[in-house]
PDB file of C-alpha atoms in Angstrom:
ATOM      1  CA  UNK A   1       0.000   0.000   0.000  1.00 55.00           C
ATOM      2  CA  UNK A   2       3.057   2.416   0.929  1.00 60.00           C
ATOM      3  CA  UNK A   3       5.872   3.148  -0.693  1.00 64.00           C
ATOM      4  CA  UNK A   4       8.698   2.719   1.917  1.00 64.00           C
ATOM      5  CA  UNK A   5      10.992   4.230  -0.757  1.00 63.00           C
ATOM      6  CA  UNK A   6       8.911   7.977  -0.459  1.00 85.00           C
ATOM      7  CA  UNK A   7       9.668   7.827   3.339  1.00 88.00           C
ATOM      8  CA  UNK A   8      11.054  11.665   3.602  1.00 93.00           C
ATOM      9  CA  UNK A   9      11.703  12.886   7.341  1.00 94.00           C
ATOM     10  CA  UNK A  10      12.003  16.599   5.998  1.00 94.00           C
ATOM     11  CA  UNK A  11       8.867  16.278   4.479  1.00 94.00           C
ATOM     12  CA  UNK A  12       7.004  14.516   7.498  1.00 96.00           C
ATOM     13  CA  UNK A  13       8.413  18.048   9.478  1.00 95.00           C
ATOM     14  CA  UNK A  14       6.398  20.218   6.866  1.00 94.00           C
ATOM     15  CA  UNK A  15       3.522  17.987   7.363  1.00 95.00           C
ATOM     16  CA  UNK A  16       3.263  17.698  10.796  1.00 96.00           C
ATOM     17  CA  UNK A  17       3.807  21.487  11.164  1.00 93.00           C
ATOM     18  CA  UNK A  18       1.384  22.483   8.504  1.00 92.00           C
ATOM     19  CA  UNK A  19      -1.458  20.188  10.469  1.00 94.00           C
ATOM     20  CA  UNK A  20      -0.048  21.595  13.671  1.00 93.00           C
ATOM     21  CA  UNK A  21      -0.535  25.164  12.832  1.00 89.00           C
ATOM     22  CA  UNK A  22      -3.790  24.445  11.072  1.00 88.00           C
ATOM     23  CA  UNK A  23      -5.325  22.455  13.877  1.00 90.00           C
ATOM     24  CA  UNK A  24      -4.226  24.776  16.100  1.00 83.00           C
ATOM     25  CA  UNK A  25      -4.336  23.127  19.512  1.00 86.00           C
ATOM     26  CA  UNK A  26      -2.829  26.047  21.214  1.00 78.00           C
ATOM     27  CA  UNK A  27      -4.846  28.732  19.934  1.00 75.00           C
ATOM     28  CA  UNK A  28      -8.247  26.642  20.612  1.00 79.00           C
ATOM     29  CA  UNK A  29      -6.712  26.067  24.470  1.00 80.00           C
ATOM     30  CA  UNK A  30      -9.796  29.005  25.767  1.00 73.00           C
ATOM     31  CA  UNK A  31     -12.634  27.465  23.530  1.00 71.00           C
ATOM     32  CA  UNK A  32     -11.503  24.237  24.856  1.00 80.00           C
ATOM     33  CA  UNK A  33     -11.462  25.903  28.635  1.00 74.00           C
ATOM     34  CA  UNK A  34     -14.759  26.692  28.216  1.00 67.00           C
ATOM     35  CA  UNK A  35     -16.202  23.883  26.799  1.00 69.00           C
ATOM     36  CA  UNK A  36     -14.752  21.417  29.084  1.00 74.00           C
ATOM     37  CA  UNK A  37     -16.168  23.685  32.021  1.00 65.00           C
ATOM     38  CA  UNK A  38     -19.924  23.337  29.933  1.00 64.00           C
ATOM     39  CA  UNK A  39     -19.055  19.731  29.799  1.00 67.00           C
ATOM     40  CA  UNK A  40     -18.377  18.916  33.923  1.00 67.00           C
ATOM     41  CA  UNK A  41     -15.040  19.749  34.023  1.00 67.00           C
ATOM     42  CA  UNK A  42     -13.946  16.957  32.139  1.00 76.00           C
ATOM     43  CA  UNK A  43     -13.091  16.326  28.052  1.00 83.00           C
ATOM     44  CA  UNK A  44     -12.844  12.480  26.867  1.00 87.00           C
ATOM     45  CA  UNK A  45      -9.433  13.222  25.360  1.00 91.00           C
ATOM     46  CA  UNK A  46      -8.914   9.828  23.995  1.00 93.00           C
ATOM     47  CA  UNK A  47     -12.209   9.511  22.423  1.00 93.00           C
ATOM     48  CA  UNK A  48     -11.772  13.075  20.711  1.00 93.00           C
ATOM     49  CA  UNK A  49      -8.061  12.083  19.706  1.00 95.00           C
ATOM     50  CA  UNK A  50      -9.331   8.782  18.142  1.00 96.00           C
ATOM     51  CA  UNK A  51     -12.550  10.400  16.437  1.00 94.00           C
ATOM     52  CA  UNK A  52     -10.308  13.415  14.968  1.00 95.00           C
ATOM     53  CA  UNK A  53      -7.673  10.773  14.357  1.00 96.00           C
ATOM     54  CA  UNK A  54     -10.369   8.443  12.418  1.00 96.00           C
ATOM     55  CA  UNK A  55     -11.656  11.090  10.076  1.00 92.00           C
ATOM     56  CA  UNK A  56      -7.976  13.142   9.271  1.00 95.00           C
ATOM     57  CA  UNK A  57      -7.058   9.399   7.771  1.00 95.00           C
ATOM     58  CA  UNK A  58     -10.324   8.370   6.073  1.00 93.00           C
ATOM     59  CA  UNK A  59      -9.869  11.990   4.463  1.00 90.00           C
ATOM     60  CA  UNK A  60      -6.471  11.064   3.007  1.00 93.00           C
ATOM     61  CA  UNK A  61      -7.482   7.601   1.375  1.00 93.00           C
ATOM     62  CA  UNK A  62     -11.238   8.012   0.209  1.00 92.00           C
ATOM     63  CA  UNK A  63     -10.600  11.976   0.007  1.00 86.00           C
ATOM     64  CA  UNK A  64      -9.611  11.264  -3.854  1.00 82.00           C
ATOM     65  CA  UNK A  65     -12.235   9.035  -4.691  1.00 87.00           C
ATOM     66  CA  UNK A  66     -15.054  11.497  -3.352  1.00 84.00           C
ATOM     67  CA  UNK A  67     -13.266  14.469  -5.304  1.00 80.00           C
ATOM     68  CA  UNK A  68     -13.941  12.461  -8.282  1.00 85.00           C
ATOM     69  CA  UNK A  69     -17.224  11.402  -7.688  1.00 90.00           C
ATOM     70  CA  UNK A  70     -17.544  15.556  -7.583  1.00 86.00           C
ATOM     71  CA  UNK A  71     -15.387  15.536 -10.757  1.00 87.00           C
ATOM     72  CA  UNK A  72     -13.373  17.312  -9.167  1.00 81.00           C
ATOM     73  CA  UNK A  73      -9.107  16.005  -9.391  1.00 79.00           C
ATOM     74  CA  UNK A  74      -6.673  16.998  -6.297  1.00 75.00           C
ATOM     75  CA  UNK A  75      -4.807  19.859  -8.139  1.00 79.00           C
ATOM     76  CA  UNK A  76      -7.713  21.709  -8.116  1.00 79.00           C
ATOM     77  CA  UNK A  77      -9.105  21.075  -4.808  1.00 76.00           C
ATOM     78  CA  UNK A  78      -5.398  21.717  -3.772  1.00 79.00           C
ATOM     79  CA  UNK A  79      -5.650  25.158  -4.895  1.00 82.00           C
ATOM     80  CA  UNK A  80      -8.964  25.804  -3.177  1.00 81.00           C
ATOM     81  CA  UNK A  81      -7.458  24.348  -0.140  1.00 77.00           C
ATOM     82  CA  UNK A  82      -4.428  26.505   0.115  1.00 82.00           C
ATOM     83  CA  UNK A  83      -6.904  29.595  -0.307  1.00 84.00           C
ATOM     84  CA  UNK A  84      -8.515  28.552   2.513  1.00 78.00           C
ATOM     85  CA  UNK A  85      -5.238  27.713   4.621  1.00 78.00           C
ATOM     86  CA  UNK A  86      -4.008  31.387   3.748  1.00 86.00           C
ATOM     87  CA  UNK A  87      -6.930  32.789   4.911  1.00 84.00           C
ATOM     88  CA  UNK A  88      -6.401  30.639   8.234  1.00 78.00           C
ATOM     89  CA  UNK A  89      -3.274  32.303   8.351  1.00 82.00           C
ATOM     90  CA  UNK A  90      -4.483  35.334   7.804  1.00 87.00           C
ATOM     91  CA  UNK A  91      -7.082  34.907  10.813  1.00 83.00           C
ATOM     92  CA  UNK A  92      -4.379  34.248  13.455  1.00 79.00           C
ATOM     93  CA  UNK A  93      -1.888  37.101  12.198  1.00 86.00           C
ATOM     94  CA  UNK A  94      -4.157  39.184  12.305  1.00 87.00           C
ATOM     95  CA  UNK A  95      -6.851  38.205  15.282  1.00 79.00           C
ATOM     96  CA  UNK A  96      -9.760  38.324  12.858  1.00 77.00           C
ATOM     97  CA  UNK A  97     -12.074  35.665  12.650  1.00 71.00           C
ATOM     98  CA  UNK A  98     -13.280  34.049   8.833  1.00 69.00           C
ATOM     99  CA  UNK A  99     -14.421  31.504  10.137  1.00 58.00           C
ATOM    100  CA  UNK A 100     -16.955  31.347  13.141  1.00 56.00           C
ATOM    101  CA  UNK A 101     -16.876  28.575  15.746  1.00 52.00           C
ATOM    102  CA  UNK A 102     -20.622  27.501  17.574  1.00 48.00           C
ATOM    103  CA  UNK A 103     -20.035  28.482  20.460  1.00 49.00           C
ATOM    104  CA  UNK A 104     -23.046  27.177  22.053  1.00 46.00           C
ATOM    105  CA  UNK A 105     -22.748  23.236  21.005  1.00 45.00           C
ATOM    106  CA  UNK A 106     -23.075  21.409  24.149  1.00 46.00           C
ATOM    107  CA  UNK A 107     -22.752  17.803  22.532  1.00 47.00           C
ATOM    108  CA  UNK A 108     -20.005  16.435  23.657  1.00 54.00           C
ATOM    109  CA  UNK A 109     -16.152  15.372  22.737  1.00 71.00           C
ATOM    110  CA  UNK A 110     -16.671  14.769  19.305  1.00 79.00           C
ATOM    111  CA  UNK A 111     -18.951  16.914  18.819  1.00 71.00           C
ATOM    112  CA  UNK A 112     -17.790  19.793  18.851  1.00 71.00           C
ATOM    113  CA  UNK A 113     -14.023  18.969  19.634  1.00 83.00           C
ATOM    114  CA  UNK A 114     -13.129  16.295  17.503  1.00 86.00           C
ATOM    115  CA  UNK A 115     -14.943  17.828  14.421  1.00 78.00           C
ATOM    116  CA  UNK A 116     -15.056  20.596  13.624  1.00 69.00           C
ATOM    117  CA  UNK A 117     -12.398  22.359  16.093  1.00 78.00           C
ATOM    118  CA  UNK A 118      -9.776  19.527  15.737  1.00 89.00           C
ATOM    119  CA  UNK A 119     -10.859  17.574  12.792  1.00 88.00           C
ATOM    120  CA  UNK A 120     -12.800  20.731  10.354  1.00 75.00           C
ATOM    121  CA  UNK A 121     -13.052  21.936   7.001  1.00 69.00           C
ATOM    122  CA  UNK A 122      -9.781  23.936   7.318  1.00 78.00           C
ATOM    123  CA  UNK A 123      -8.121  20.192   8.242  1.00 88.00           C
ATOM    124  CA  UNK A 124      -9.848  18.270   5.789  1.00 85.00           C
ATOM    125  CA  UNK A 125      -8.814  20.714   2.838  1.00 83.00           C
ATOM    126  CA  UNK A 126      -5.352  21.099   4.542  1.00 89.00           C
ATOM    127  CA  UNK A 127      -5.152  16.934   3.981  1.00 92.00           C
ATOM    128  CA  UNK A 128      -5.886  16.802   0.406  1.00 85.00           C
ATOM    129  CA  UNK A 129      -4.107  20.081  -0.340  1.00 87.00           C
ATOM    130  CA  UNK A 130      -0.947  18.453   0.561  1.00 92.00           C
ATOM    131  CA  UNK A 131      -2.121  15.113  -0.701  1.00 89.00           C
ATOM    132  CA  UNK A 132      -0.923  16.526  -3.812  1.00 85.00           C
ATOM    133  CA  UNK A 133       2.175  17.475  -3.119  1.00 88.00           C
ATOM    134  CA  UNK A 134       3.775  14.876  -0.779  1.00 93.00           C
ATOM    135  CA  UNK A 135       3.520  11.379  -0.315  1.00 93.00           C
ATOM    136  CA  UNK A 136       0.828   9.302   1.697  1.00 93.00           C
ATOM    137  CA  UNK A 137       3.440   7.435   4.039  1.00 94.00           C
ATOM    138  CA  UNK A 138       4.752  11.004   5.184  1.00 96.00           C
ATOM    139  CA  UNK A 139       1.535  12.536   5.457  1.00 96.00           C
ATOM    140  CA  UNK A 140      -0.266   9.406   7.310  1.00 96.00           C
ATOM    141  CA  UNK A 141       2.854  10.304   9.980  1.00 97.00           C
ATOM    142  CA  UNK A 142       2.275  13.784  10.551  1.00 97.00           C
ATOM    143  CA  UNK A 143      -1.310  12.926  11.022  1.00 97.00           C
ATOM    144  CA  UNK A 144      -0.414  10.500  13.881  1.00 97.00           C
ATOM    145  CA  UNK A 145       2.136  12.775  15.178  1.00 97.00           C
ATOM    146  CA  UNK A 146      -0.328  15.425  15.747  1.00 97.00           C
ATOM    147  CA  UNK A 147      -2.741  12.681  17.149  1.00 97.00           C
ATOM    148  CA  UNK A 148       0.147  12.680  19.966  1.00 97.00           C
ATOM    149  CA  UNK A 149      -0.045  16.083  20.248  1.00 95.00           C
ATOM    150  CA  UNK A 150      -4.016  16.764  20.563  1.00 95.00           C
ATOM    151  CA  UNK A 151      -4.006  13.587  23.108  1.00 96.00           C
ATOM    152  CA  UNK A 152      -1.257  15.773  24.975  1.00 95.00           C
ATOM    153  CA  UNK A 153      -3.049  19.013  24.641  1.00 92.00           C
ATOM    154  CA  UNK A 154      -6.499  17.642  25.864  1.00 92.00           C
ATOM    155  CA  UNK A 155      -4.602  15.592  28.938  1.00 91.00           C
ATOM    156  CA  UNK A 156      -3.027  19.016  29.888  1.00 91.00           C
ATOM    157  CA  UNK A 157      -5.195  22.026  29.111  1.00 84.00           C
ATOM    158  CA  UNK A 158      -4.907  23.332  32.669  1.00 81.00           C
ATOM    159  CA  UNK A 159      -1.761  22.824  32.975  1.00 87.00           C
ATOM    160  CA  UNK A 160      -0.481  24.874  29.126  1.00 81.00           C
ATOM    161  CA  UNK A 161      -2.976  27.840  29.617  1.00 75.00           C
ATOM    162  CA  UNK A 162      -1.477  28.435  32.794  1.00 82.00           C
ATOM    163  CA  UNK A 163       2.119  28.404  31.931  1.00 86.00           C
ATOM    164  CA  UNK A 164       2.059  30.192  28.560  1.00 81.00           C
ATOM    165  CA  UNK A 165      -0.735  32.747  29.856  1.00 81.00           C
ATOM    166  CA  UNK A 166      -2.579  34.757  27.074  1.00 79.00           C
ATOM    167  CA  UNK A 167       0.572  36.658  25.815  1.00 86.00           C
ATOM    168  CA  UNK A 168       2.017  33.367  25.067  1.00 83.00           C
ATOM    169  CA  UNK A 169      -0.838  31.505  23.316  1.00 78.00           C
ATOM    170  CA  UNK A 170      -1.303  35.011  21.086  1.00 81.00           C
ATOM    171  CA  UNK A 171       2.880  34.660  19.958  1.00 84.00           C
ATOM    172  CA  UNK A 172       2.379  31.128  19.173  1.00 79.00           C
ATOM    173  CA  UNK A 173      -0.486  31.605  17.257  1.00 79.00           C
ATOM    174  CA  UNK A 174       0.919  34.353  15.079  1.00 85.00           C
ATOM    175  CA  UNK A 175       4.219  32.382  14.340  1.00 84.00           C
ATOM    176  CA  UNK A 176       2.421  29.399  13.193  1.00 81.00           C
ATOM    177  CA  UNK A 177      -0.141  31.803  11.355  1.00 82.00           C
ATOM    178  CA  UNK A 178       3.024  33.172   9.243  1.00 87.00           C
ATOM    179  CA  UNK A 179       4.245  29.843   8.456  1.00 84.00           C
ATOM    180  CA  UNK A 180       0.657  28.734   7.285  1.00 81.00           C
ATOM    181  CA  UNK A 181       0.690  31.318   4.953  1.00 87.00           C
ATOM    182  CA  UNK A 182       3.667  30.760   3.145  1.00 87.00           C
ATOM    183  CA  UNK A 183       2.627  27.134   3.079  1.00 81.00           C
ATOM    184  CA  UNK A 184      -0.596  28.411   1.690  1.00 83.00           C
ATOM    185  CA  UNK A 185       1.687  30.345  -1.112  1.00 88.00           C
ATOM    186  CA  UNK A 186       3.677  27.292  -2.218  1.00 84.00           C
ATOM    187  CA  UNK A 187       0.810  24.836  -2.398  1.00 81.00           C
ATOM    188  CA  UNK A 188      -1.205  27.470  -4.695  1.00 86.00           C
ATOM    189  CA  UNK A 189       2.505  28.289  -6.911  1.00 86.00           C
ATOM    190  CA  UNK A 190       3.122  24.917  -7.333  1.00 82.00           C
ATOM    191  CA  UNK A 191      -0.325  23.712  -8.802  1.00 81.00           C
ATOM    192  CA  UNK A 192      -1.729  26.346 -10.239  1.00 82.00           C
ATOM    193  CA  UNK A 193       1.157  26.481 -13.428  1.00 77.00           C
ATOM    194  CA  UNK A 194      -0.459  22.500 -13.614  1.00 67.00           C
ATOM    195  CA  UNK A 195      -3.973  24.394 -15.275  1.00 61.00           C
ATOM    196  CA  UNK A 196      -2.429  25.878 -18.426  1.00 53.00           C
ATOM    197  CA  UNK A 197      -1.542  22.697 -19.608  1.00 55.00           C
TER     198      UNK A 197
END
């Protein structure tokens, strides 16, 4: 199924940091204050880690064959996508907000932490976007890597908010804003020359 060949340790870096930045653990730390506080104090971190988990990898392997069902091919969708990670980018540079969270779902730890906060439409496009630029094997990695890391984040809410204190969450969220958006730049370069010919 994998090519052990396309294994690529730089490229499983730009993964997992592109998924990092767009998932965005650290910059969801006060919605996810204040919905674990509607939820009892307490978030089922491993069943939100293995429900965003679940739906990042069915999005890789059946992501292509539902494009195509929308005739739709990845280069394309890979363009829309890095429109939409730019202006995800552009939203934590800048402290606007594109895209608007419910803040009132009271459903649970999938719903609405494991999609859409962890798992959304900004993930899912960010997936297939890079789907066509890198490898499955790398990208399947970064997606488990970052599995870790919301596990972590979930286990230890308290615990981050209080040592990097709003100052610290807003830096963060900047940096990894900037980097999104030159991601965002070389996924659209790189496939947009592919529609004049």
């Amino acid at each position: 199924m994998f090519d052990i060949g396309t294994f690529s340790p730089k490229e499983i870096i730009t993964i997992s940091f592109t998924l990092f930045a767009v998932i965005d653990m650290l910059g969801s730390i006060p919605v996810l204050v204040s919905l674990k506080d509607k939820f009892g104090g307490h978030i089922k971190s491993t069943q939100a880690t293995l429900v965003s988990g679940a739906l990042m990898i069915l999005f890789l392997f059946l992501g292509r064959e539902f494009l195509k069902l929308l005739g739709l091919d990845v280069k394309s969708f890979a363009v829309a996508g890095s429109i939409v990670i730019f202006i995800l980018g552009l939203e934590m540079v800048l402290g606007l907000e594109f895209f608007k969270p419910d803040k009132n779902a009271k459903s649970g730890s999938v719903v609405p932490i494991a999609f859409p906060i962890i798992a959304g439409s900004g993930t899912l496009t960010t997936i297939m976007s890079l789907k066509a630029n890198y490898d499955d094997i790398n990208i399947l990695i970064g997606i488990l890597i970052n599995c870790i890391v919301i596990y972590l984040v979930l286990k230890s809410l308290k615990w981050i908010e209080k040592v990097l204190g709003p100052n610290g969450l807003a830096v963060v969220r900047k940096f990894f804003g900037v980097i999104l958006i030159a991601i965002a730049v070389k996924i659209f370069g790189s496939n947009i020359v592919k529609f004049g010919k």
